[in-house]
mmCIF file of C-alpha atoms and ligand atoms in Angstrom:
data_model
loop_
_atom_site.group_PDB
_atom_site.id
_atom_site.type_symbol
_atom_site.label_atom_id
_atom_site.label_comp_id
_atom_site.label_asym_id
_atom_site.label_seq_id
_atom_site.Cartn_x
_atom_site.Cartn_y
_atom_site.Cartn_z
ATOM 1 C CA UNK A 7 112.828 60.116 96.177
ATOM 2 C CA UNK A 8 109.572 58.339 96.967
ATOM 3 C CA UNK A 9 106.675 60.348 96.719
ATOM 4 C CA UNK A 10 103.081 59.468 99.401
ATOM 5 C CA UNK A 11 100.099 59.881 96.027
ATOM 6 C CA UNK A 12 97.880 61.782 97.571
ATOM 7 C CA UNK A 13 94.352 62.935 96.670
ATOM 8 C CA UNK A 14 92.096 65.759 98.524
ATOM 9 C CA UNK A 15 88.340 65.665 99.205
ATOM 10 C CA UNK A 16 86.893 69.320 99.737
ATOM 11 C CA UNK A 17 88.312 72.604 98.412
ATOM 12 C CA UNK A 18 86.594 74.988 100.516
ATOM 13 C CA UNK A 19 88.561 77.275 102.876
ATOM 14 C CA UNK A 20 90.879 75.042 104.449
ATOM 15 C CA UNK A 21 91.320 72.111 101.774
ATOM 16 C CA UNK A 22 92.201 74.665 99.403
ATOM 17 C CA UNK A 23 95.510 75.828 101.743
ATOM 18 C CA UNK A 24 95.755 71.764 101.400
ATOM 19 C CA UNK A 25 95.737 71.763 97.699
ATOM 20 C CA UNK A 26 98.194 74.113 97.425
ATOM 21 C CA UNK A 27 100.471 73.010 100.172
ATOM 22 C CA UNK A 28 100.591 69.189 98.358
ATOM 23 C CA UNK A 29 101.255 70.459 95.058
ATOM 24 C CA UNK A 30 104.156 73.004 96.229
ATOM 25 C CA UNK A 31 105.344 72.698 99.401
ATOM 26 C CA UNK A 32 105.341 68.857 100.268
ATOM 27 C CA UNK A 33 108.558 67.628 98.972
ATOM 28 C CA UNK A 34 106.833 63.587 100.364
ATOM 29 C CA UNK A 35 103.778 63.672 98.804
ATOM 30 C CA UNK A 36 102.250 64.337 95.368
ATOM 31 C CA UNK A 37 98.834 65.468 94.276
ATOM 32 C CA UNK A 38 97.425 63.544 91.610
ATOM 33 C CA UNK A 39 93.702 64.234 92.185
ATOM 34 C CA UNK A 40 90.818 66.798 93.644
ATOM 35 C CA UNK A 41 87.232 66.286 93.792
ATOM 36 C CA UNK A 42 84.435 68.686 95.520
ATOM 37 C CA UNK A 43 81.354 68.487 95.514
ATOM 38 C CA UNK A 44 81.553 71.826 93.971
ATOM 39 C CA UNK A 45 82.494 70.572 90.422
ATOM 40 C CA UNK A 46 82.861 74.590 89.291
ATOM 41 C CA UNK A 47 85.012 74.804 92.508
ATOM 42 C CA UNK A 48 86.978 72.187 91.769
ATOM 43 C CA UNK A 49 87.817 72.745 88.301
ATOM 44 C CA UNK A 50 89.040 76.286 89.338
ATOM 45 C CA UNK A 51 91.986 74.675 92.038
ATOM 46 C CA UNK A 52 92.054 72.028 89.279
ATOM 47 C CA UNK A 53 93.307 74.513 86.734
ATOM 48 C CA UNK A 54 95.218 76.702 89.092
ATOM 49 C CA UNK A 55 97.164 73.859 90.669
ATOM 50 C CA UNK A 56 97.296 71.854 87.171
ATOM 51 C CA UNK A 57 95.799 68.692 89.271
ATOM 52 C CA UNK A 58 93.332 66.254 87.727
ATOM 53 C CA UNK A 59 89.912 66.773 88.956
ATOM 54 C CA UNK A 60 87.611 63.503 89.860
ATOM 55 C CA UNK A 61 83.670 63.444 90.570
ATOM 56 C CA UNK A 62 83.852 61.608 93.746
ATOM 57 C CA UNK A 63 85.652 60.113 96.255
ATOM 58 C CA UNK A 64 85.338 56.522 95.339
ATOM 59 C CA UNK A 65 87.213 58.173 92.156
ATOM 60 C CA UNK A 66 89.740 59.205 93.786
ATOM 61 C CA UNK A 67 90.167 56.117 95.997
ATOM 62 C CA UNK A 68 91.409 54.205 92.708
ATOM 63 C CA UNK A 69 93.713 56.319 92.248
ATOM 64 C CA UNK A 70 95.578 57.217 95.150
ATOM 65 C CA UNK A 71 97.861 55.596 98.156
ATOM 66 C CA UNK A 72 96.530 58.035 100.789
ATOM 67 C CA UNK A 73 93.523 61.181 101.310
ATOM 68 C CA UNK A 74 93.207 64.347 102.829
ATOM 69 C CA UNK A 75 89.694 64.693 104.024
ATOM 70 C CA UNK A 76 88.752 68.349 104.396
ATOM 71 C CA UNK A 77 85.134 68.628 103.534
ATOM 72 C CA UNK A 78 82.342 69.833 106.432
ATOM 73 C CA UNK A 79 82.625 67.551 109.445
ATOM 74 C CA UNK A 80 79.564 65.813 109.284
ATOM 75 C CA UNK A 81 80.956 63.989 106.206
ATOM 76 C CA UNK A 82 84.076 63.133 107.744
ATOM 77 C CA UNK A 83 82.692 59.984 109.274
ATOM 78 C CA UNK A 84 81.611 58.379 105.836
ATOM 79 C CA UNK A 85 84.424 59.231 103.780
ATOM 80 C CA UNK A 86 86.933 58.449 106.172
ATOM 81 C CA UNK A 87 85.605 54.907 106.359
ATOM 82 C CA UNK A 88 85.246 54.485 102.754
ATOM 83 C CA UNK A 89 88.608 55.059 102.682
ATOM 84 C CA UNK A 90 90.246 52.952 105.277
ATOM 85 C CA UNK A 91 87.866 49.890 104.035
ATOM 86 C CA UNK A 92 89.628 50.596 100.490
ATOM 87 C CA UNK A 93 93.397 50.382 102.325
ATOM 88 C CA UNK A 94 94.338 53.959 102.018
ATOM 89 C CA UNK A 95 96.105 56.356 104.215
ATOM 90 C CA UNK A 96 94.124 58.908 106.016
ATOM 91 C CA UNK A 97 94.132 62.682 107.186
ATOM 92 C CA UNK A 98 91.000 64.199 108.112
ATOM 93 C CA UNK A 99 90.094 68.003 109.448
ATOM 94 C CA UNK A 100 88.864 67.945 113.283
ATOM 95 C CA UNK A 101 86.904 67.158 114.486
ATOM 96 C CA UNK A 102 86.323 63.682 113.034
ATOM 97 C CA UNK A 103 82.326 63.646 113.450
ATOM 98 C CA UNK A 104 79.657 65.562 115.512
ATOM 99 C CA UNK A 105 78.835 62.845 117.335
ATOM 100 C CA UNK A 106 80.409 60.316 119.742
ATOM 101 C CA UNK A 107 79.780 57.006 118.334
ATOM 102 C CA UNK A 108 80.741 58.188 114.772
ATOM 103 C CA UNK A 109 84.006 58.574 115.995
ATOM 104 C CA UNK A 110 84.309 55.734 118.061
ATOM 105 C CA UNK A 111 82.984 53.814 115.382
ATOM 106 C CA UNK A 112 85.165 55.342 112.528
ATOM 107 C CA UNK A 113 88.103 55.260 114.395
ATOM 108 C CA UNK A 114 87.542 51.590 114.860
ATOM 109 C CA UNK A 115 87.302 50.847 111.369
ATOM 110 C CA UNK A 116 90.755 53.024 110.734
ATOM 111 C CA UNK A 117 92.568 50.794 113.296
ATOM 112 C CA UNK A 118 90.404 47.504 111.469
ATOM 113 C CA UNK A 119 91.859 48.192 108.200
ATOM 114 C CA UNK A 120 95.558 48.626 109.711
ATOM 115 C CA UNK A 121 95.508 51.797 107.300
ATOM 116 C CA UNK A 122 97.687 55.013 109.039
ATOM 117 C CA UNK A 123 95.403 58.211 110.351
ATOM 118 C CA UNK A 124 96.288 61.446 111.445
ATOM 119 C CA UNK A 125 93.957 64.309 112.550
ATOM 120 C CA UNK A 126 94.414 67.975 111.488
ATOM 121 C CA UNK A 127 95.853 69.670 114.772
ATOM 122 C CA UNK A 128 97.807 71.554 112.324
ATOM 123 C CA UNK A 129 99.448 73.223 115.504
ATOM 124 C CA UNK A 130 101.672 70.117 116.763
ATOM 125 C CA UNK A 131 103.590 71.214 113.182
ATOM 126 C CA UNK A 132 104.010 74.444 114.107
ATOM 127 C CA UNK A 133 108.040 75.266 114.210
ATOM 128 C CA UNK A 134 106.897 77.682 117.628
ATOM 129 C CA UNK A 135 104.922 75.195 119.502
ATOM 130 C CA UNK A 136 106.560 71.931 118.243
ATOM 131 C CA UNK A 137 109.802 73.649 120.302
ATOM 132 C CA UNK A 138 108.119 74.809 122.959
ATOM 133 C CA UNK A 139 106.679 71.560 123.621
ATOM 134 C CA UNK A 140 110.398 69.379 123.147
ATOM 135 C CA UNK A 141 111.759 72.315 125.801
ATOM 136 C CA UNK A 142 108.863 71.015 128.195
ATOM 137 C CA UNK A 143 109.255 67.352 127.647
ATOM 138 C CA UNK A 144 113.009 67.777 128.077
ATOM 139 C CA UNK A 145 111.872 69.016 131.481
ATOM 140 C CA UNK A 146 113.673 73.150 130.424
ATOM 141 C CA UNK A 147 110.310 74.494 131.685
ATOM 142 C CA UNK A 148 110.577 72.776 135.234
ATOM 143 C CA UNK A 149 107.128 71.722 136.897
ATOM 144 C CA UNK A 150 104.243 73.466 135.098
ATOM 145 C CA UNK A 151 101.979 76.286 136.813
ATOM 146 C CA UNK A 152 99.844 77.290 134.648
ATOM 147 C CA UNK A 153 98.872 77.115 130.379
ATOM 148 C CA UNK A 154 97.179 80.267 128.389
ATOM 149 C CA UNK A 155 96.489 80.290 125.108
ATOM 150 C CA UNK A 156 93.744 82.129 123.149
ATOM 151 C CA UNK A 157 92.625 81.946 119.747
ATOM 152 C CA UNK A 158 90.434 84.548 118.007
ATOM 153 C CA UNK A 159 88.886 85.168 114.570
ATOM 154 C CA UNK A 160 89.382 88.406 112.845
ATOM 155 C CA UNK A 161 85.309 87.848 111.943
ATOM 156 C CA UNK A 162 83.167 84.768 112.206
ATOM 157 C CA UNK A 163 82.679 82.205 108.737
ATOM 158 C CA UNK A 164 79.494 82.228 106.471
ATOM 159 C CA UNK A 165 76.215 80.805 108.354
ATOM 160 C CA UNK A 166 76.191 77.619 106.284
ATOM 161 C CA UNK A 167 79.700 76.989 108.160
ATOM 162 C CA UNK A 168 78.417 77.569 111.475
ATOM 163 C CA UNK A 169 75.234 75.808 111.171
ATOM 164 C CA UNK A 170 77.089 72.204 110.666
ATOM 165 C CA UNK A 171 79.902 72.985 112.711
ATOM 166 C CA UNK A 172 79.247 71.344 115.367
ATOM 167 C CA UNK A 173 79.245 74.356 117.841
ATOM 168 C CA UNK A 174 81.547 76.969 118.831
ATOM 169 C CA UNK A 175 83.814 74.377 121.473
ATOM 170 C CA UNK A 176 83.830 71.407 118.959
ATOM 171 C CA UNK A 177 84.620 73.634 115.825
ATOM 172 C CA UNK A 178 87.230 76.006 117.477
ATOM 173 C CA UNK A 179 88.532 75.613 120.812
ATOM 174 C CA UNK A 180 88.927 71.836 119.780
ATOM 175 C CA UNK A 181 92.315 73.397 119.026
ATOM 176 C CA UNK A 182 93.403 74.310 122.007
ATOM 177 C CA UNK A 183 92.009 71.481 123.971
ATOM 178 C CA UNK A 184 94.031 69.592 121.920
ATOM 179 C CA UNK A 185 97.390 72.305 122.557
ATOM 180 C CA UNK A 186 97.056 71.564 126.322
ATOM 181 C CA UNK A 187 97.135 68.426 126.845
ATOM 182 C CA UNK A 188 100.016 67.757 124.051
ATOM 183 C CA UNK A 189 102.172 70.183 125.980
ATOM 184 C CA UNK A 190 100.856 70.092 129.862
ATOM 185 C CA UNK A 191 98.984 66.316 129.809
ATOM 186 C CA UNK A 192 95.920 65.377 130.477
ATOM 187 C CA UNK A 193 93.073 67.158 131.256
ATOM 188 C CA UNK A 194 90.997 66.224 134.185
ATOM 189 C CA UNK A 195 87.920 69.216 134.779
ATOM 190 C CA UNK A 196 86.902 72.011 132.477
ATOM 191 C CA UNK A 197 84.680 74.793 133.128
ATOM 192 C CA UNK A 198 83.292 76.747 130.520
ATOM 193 C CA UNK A 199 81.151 80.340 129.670
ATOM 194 C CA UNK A 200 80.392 81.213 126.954
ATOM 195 C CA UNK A 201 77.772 84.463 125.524
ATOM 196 C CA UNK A 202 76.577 85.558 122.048
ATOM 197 C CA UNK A 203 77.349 89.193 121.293
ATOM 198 C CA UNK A 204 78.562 90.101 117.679
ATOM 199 C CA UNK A 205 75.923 88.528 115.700
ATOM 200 C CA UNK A 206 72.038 87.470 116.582
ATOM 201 C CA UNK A 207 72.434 84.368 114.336
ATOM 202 C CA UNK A 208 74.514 82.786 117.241
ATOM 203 C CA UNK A 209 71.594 82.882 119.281
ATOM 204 C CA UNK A 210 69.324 82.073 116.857
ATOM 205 C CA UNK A 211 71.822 78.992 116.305
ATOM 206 C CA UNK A 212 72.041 77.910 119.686
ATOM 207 C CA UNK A 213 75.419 78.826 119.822
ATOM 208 C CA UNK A 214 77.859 81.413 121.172
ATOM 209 C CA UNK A 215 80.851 83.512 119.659
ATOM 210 C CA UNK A 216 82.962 84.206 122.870
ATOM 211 C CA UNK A 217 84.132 81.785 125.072
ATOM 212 C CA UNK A 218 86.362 81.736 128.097
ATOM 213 C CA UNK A 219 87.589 77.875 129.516
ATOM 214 C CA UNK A 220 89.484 77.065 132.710
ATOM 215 C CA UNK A 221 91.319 73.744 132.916
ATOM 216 C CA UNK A 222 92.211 71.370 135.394
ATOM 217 C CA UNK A 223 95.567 69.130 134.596
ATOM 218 C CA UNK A 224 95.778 65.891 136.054
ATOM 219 C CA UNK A 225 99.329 67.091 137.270
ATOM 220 C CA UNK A 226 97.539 70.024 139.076
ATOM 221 C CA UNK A 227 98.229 72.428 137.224
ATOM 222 C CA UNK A 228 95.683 74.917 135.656
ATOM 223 C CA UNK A 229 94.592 76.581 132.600
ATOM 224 C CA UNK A 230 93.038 78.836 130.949
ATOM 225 C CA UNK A 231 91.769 79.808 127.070
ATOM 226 C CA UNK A 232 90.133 82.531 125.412
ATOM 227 C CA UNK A 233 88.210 82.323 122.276
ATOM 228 C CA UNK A 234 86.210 84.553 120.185
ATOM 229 C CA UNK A 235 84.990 84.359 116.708
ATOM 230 C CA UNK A 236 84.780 87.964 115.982
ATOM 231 C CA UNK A 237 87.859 89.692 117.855
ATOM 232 C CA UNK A 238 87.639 92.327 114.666
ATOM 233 C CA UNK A 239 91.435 93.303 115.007
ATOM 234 C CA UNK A 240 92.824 89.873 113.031
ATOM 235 C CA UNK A 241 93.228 86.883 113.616
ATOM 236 C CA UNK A 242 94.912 85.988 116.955
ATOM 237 C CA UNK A 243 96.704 82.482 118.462
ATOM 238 C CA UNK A 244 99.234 82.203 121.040
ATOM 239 C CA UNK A 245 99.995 80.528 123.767
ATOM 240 C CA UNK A 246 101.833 80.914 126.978
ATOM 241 C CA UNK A 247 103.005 78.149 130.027
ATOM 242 C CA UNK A 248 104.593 79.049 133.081
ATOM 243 C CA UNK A 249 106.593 76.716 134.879
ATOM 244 C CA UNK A 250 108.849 76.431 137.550
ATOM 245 C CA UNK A 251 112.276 77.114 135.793
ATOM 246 C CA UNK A 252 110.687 78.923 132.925
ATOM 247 C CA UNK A 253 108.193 80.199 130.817
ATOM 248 C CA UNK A 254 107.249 80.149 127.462
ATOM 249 C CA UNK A 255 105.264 82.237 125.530
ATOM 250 C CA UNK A 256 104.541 82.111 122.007
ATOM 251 C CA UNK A 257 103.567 84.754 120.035
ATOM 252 C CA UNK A 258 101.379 86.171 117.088
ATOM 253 C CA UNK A 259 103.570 87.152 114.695
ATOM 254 C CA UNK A 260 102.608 89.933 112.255
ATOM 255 C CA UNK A 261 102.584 88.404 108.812
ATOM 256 C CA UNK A 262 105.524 90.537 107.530
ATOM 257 C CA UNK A 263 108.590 91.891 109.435
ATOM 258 C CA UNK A 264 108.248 95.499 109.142
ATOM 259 C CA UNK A 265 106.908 98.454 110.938
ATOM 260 C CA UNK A 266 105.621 101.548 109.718
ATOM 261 C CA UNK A 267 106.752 104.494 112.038
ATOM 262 C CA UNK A 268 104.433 107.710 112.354
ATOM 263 C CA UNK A 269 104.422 110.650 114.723
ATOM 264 C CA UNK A 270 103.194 108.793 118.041
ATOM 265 C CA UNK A 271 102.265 105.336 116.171
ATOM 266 C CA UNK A 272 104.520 102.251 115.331
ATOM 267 C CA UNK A 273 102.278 99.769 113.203
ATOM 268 C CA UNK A 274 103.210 96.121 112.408
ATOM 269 C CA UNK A 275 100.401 93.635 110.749
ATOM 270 C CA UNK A 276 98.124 91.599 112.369
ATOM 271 C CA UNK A 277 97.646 88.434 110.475
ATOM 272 C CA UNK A 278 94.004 88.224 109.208
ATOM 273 C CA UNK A 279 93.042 84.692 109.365
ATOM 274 C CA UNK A 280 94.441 80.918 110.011
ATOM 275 C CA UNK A 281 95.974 80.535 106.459
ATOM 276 C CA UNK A 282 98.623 84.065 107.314
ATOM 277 C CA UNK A 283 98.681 82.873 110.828
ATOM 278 C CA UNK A 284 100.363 79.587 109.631
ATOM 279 C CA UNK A 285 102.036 79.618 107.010
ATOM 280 C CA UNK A 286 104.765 77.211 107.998
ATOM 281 C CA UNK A 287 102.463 75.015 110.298
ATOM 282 C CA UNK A 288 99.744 73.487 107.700
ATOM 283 C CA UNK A 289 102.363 72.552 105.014
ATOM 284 C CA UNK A 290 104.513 71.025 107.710
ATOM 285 C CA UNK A 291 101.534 68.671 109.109
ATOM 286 C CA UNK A 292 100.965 66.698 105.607
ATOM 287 C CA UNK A 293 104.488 66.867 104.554
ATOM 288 C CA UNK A 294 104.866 64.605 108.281
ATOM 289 C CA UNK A 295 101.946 62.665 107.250
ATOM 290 C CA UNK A 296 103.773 61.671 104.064
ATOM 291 C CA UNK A 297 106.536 61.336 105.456
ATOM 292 C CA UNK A 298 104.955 59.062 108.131
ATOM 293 C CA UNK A 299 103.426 56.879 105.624
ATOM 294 C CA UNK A 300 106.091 56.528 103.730
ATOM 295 C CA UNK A 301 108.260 55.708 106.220
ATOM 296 C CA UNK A 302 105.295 52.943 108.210
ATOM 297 C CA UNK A 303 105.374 54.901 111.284
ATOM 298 C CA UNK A 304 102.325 55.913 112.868
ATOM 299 C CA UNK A 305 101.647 59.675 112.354
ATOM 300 C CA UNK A 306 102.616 61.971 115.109
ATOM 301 C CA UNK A 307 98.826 62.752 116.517
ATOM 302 C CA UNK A 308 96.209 60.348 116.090
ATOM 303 C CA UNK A 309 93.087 58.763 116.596
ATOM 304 C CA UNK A 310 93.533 58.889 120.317
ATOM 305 C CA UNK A 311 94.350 62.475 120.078
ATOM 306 C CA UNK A 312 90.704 62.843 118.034
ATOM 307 C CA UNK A 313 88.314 61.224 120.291
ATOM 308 C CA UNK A 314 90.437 62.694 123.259
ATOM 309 C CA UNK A 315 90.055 66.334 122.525
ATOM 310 C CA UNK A 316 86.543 66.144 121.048
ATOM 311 C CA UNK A 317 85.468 64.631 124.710
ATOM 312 C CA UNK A 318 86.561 67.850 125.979
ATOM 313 C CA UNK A 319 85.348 69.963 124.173
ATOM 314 C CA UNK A 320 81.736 68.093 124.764
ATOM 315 C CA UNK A 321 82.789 68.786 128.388
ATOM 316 C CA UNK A 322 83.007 72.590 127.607
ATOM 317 C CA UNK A 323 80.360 72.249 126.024
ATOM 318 C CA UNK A 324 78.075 70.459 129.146
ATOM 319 C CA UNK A 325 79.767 72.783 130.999
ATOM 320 C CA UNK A 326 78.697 76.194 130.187
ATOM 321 C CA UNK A 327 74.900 74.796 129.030
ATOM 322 C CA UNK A 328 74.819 73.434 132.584
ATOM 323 C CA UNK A 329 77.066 76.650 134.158
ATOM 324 C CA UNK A 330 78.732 73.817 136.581
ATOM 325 C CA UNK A 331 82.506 72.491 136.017
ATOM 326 C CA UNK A 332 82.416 69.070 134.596
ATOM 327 C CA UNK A 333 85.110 65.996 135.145
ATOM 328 C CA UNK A 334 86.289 64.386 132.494
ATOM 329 C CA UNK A 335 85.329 60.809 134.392
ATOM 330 C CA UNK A 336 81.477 62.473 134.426
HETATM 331 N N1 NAD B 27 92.606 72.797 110.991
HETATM 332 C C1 NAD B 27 92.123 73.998 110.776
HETATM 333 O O1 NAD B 27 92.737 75.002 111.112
HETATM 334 C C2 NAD B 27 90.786 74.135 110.090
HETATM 335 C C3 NAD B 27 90.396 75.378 109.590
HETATM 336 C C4 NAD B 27 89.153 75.467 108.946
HETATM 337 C C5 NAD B 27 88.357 74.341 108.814
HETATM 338 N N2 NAD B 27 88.777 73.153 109.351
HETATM 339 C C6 NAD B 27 87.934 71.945 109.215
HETATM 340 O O2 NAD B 27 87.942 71.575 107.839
HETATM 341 C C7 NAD B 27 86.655 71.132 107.433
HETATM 342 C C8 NAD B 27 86.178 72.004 106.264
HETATM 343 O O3 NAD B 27 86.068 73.334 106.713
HETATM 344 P P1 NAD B 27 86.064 74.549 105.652
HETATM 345 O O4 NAD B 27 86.045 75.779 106.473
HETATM 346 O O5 NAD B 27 87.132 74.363 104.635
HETATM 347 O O6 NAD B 27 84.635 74.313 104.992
HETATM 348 P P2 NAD B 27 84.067 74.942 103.635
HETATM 349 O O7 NAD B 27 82.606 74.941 103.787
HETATM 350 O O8 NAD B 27 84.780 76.203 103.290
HETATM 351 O O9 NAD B 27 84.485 73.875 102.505
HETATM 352 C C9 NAD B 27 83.982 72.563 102.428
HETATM 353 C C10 NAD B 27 84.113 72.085 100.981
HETATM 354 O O10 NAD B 27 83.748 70.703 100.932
HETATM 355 C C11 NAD B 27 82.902 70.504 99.784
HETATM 356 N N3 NAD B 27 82.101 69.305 100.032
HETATM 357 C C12 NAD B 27 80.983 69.180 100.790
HETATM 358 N N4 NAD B 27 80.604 67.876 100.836
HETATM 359 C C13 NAD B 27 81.491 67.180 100.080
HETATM 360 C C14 NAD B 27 81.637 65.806 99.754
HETATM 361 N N5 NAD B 27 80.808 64.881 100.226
HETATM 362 N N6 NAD B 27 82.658 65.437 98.927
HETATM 363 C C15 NAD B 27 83.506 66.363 98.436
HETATM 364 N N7 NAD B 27 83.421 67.687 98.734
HETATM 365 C C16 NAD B 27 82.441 68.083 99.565
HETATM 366 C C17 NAD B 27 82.126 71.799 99.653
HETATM 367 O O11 NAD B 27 81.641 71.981 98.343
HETATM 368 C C18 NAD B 27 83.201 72.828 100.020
HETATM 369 O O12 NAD B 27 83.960 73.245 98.895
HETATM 370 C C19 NAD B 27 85.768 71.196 108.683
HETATM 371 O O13 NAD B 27 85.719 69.908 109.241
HETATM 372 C C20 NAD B 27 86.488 72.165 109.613
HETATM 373 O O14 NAD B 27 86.294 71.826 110.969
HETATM 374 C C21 NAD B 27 89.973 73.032 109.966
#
């Protein structure tokens, strides 16, 4: 069988789960080489994962047929272009850049180059919500009322993270931005709040931990989403849409399938972060990417899908600094 080369920029939290996903669990692709700018960093997952390590990416560029981009976002815009311009295959992390015109502008040299992209809304691979949403489309659900979803961190990520993140609406609820309008449609008005309250450094930031968000569908229907980076519990994602025939509601499984029985207590797991959240769901989303590539089709969420969802979460954003709802058309 035909295997996608594949090479990864960024070990850090999330391109490490990539790492090991491409060496073990991605029968389509193959990972012949890692770089980070982290060269101590990268010759650990090097060792561990038996992968070559290279300096850079232009190192990695002659070596490979496609890359997964997972270093900090404001990077994404450069290397991502570098490596369409050079003919590869592409999968970045979201969002694709902090600002608007970088990813306007990188996505137009992606489509230039004719080179396959896909963006990492690792939940569209997610065996739960990838079923949920064919029950929708096959019209199971009826006409939809009403979408929920909420997605907490068990604690918030080092203050190097958050201060080039972007902001709390473009760094996390991105996500579920992205979950509505893949399984409702499109979005038409947000309104956002948001408030600061585990940690001063938010503030200090500019930025805010908790979040609540109502949509507005373009079918009519409404929404809402709950965020928080420091629920202190676990980590927490599930979803919920009620329609007119049915309703679906996904969700959080505990990491393992037992209980452990007590006098007056029954305790399960709570899954502690994103990589025990989804175990399944992150493998799944660059095994289709090979598999994508391989095959010439265009991956299954795309550029559109990027510069869609990070203009509403900007809107969330404009929306709680300015405490008014905001239209998409605004
Ligand atoms: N899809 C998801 O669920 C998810 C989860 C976490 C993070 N992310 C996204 O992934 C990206 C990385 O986040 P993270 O939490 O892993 O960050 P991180 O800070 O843990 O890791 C980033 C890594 O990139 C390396 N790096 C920095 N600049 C580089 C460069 N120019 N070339 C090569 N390596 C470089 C750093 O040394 C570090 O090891 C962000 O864009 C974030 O939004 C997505």
């Amino acid at each position: 069988m035909r295997r996608l080369r594949v090479g990864l920029a960024g070990l850090g939290r999330i391109g490490r789960i990539h790492a090991q996903n491409l060496a073990r669990r991605c029968p389509s692709a193959e990972l012949v080489a890692i770089t980070d700018a982290d060269a101590a960093a990268a010759a650990r997952v090097g060792a561990e994962l038996d992968v070559p390590v290279v300096p850079d990416l232009d190192a990695l560029l002659s070596t490979v047929d496609a890359v997964v981009i997972a270093t900090p976002t404001a990077t994404h815009a450069a290397l991502v272009a570098a490596a369409a311009a050079a003919g590869k295959a592409v999968f970045c992390e979201k969002p694709v850049s902090l600002e608007r015109s970088a990813t306007v502008d990188t996505l137009a040299a992606v489509e230039k180059a004719g080179v396959p992209f896909q963006v990492g809304f690792h939940r569209r691979f997610d065996p739960d919500w990838a079923a949920a949403t064919a029950r929708i489309r096959a019209g199971e659900l009826g006409e939809v009322y009403l979408f929920r979803t909420s997605l907490r961190d068990m604690r918030s990520p080092d203050p190097s993270y958050l201060s080039s993140s972007g902001g709390f609406f473009l760094d996390v609820t991105i996500h579920d931005l992205d979950t509505a309008r893949w399984m409702v449609g499109e979005i038409v008005e947000v309104s956002a709040t948001g408030a600061a309250l585990s940690d001063p450094r938010f503030a200090e930031l500019g930025d805010i931990d908790t979040a609540l968000v109502t949509l507005r569908f373009a079918s009519g229907a409404l929404g809402v989403i709950d965020n928080s980076r420091s629920a202190g519990y676990g980590y927490e994602c599930s979803t919920e849409v009620v329609g007119s025939a049915a309703t679906v509601r996904i969700e959080n499984p505990p990491p393992r399938h037992y209980r452990w029985l007590t006098p007056g207590s029954d305790a399960r797991g709570i899954p502690r972060d994103f990589q025990e959240r989804y175990p399944d769901a992150y493998a799944a989303e660059l095994e289709a990417f090979a598999r994508s590539v391989l095959a010439g089709e265009p991956p299954l969420v795309g550029g559109a899908d990027a510069l869609a969802a990070y203009d509403l979460a900007v809107a969330c954003d404009r929306s709680w600094r300015m405490g008014r709802s905001v239209r998409l058309a605004d």
